[in-house]
Structures are given as structure tokens and as C-alpha cells.
Short mmCIF file of N, CA and C and ligand atoms in Angstrom, two decimals:
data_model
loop_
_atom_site.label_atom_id
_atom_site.label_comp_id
_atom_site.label_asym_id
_atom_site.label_seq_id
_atom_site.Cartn_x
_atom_site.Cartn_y
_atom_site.Cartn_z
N UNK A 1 117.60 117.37 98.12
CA UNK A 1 119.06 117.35 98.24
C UNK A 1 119.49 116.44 99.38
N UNK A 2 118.71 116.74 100.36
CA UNK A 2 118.83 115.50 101.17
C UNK A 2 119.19 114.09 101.09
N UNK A 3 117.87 114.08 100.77
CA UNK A 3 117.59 112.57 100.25
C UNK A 3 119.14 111.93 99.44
N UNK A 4 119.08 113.13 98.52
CA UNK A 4 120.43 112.50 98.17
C UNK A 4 121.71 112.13 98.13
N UNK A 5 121.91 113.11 99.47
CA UNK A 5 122.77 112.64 99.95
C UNK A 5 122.93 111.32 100.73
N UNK A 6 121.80 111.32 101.74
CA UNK A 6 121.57 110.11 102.52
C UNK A 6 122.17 109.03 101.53
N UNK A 7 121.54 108.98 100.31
CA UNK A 7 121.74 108.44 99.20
C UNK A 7 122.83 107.52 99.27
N UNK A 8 123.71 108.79 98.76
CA UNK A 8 125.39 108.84 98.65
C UNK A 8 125.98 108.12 99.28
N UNK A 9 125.80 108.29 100.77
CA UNK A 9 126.54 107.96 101.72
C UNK A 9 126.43 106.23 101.80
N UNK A 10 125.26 106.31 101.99
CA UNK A 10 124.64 104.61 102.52
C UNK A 10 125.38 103.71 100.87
N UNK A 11 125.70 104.71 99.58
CA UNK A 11 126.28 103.70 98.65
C UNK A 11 127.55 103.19 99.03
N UNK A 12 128.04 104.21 99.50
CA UNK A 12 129.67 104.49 99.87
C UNK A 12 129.67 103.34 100.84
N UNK A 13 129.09 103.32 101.90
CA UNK A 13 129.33 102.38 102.86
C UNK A 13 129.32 100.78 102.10
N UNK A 14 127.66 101.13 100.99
CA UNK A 14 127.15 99.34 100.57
C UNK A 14 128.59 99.26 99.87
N UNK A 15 129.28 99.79 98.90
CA UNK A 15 130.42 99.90 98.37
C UNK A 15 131.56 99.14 98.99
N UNK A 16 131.66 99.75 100.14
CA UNK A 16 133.01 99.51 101.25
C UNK A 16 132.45 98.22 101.61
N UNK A 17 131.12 97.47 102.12
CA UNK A 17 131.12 96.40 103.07
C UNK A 17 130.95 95.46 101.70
N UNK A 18 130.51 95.95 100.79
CA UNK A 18 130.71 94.67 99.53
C UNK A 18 132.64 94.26 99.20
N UNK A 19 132.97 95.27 99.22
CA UNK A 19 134.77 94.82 99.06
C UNK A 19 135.49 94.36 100.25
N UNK A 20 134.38 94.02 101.25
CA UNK A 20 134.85 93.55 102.13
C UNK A 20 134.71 92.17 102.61
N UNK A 21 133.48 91.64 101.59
CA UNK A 21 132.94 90.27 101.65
C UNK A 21 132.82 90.13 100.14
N UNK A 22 133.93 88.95 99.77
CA UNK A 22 134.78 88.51 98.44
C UNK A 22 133.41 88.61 97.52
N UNK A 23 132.00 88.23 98.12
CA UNK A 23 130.90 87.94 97.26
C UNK A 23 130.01 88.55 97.06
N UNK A 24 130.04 89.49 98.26
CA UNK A 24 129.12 90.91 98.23
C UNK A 24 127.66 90.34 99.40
N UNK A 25 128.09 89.32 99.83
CA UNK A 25 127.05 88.58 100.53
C UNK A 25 126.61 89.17 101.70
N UNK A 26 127.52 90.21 101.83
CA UNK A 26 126.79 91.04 103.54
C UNK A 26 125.64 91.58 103.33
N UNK A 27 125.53 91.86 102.24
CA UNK A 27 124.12 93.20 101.82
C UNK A 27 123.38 92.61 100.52
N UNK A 28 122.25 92.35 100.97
CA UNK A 28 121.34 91.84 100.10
C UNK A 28 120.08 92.88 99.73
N UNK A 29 119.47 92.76 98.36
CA UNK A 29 118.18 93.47 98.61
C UNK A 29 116.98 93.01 98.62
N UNK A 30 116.13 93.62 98.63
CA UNK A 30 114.31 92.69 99.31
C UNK A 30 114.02 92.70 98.09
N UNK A 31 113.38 91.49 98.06
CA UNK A 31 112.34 91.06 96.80
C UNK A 31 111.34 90.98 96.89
N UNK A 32 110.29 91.12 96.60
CA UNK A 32 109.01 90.59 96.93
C UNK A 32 108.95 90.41 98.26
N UNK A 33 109.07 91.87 98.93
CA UNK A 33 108.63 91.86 100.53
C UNK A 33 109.67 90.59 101.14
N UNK A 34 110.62 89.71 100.66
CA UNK A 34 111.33 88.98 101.45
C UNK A 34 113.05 89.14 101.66
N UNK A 35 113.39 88.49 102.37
CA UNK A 35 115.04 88.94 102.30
C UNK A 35 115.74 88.01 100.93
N UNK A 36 116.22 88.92 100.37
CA UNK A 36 117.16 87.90 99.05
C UNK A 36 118.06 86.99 99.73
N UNK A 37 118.64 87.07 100.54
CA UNK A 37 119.70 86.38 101.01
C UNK A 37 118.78 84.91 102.27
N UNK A 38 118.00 84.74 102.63
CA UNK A 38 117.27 83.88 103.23
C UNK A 38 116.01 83.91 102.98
N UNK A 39 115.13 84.55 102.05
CA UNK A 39 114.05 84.44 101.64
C UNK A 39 113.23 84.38 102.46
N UNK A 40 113.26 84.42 104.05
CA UNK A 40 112.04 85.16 104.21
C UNK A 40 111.75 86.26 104.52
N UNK A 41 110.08 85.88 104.99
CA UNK A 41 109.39 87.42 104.70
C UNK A 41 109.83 88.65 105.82
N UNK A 42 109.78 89.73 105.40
CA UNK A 42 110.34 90.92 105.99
C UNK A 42 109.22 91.61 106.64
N UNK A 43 109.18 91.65 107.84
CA UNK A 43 108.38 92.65 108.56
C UNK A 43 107.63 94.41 107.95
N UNK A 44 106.78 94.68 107.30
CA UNK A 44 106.34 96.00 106.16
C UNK A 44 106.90 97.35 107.05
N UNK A 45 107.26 97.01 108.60
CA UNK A 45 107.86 98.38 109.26
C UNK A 45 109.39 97.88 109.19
N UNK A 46 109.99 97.18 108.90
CA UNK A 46 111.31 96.93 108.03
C UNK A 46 111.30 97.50 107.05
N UNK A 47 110.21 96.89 105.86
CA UNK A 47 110.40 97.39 104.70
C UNK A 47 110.48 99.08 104.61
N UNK A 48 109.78 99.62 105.37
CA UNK A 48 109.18 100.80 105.32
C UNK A 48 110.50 101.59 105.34
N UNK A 49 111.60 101.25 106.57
CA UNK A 49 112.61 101.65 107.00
C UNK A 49 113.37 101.48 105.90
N UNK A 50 113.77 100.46 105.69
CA UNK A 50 114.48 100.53 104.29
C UNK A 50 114.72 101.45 103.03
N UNK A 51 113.46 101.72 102.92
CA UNK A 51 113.00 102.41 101.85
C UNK A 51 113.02 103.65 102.34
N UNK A 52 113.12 104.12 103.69
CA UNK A 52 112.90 105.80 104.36
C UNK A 52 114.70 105.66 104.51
N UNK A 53 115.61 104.68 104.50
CA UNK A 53 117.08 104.79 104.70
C UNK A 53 117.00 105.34 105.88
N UNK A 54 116.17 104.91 106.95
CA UNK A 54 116.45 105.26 108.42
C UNK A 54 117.40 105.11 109.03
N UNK A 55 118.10 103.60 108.97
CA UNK A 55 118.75 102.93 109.46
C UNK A 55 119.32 101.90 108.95
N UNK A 56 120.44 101.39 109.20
CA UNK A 56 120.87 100.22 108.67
C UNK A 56 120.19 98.91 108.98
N UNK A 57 119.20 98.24 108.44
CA UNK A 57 118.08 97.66 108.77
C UNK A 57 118.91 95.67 108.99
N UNK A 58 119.12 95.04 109.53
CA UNK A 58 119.89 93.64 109.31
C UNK A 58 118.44 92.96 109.35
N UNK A 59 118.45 91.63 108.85
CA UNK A 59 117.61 90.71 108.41
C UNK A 59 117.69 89.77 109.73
N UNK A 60 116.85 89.70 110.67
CA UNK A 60 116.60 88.95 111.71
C UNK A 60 117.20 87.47 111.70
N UNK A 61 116.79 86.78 110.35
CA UNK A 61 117.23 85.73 110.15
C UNK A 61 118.58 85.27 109.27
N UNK A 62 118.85 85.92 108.92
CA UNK A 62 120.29 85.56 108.40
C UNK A 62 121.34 86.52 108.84
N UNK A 63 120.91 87.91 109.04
CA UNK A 63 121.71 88.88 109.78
C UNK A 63 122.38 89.49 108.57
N UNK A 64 122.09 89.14 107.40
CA UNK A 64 122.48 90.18 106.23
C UNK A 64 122.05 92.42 106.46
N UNK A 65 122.60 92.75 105.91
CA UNK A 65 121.92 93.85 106.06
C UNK A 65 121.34 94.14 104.81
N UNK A 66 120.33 94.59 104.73
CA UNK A 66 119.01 94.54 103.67
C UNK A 66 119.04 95.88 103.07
N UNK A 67 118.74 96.59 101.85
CA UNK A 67 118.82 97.38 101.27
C UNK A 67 117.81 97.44 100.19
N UNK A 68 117.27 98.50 99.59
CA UNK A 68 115.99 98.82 98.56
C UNK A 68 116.80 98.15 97.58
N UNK A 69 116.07 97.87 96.80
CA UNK A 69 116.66 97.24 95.34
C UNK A 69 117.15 98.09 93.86
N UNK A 70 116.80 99.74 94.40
CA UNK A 70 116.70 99.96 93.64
C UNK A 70 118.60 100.94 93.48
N UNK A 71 118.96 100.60 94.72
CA UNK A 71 120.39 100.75 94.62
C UNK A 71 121.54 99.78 93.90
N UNK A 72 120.47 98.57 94.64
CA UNK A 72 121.75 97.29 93.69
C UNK A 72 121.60 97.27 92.02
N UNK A 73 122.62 98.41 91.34
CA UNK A 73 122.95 98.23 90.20
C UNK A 73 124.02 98.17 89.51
ZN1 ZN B 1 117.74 87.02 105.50
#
């Protein structure tokens, strides 16, 4: 139940900061261990975080904030 909430919430926010950037370009998700939005590779204790929704994780190099993929639908 947790989990799903954490869930919830972190959509609500990806939700709010996508209608807030005309293209949705603030929040990208990882592909193949790299950032979608600058393609490169992502640190595996990034990834890890990501995927545990620890934290709002930003992409070192482009400064996107990064998200599991399996939300962007
Ligand atoms: Zn990036």
C-alpha cells in the first residue's frame, strides 16, 4: 500500500511539472541505463534510487529529473 502511494504522489507531481514545461521536457525516463533526455550513462546507485522512488533523482548532465519508465504512459 505503500509503495503505492509513493506511487501516486510522485505521478501527481510528474503530472504538475509536465504542464508546466509546454513539452514535458523537465522529466525524462532512463533507457538503457542512460538519461533519455542527454543520453548519457546514469550512475546504477541513481538507477537504483529511481526505481526505490527515494528521491527526486536530476540527471547530472542535463539537470532533467529522471524517472522509471515504467510510469511514462
Ligand atoms: Zn540527462
Amino acid at each position: 500500500m505503500q509503495e503505492k502511494n509513493i506511487n501516486i504522489s510522485l505521478l501527481k507531481i510528474y503530472n504538475k511539472l509536465r504542464s508546466n514545461h509546454k513539452n514535458g521536457l523537465a522529466i525524462v525516463t532512463v533507457d538503457r541505463e542512460s538519461c533519455n533526455g542527454c543520453f548519457n550513462k546514469i550512475t546504477p546507485q541513481k538507477q537504483l534510487d529511481i526505481k526505490q522512488y527515494k528521491q527526486y533523482i536530476f540527471c547530472e548532465h542535463c539537470g532533467r529529473i529522471l524517472i522509471d519508465c515504467q510510469i511514462d504512459k
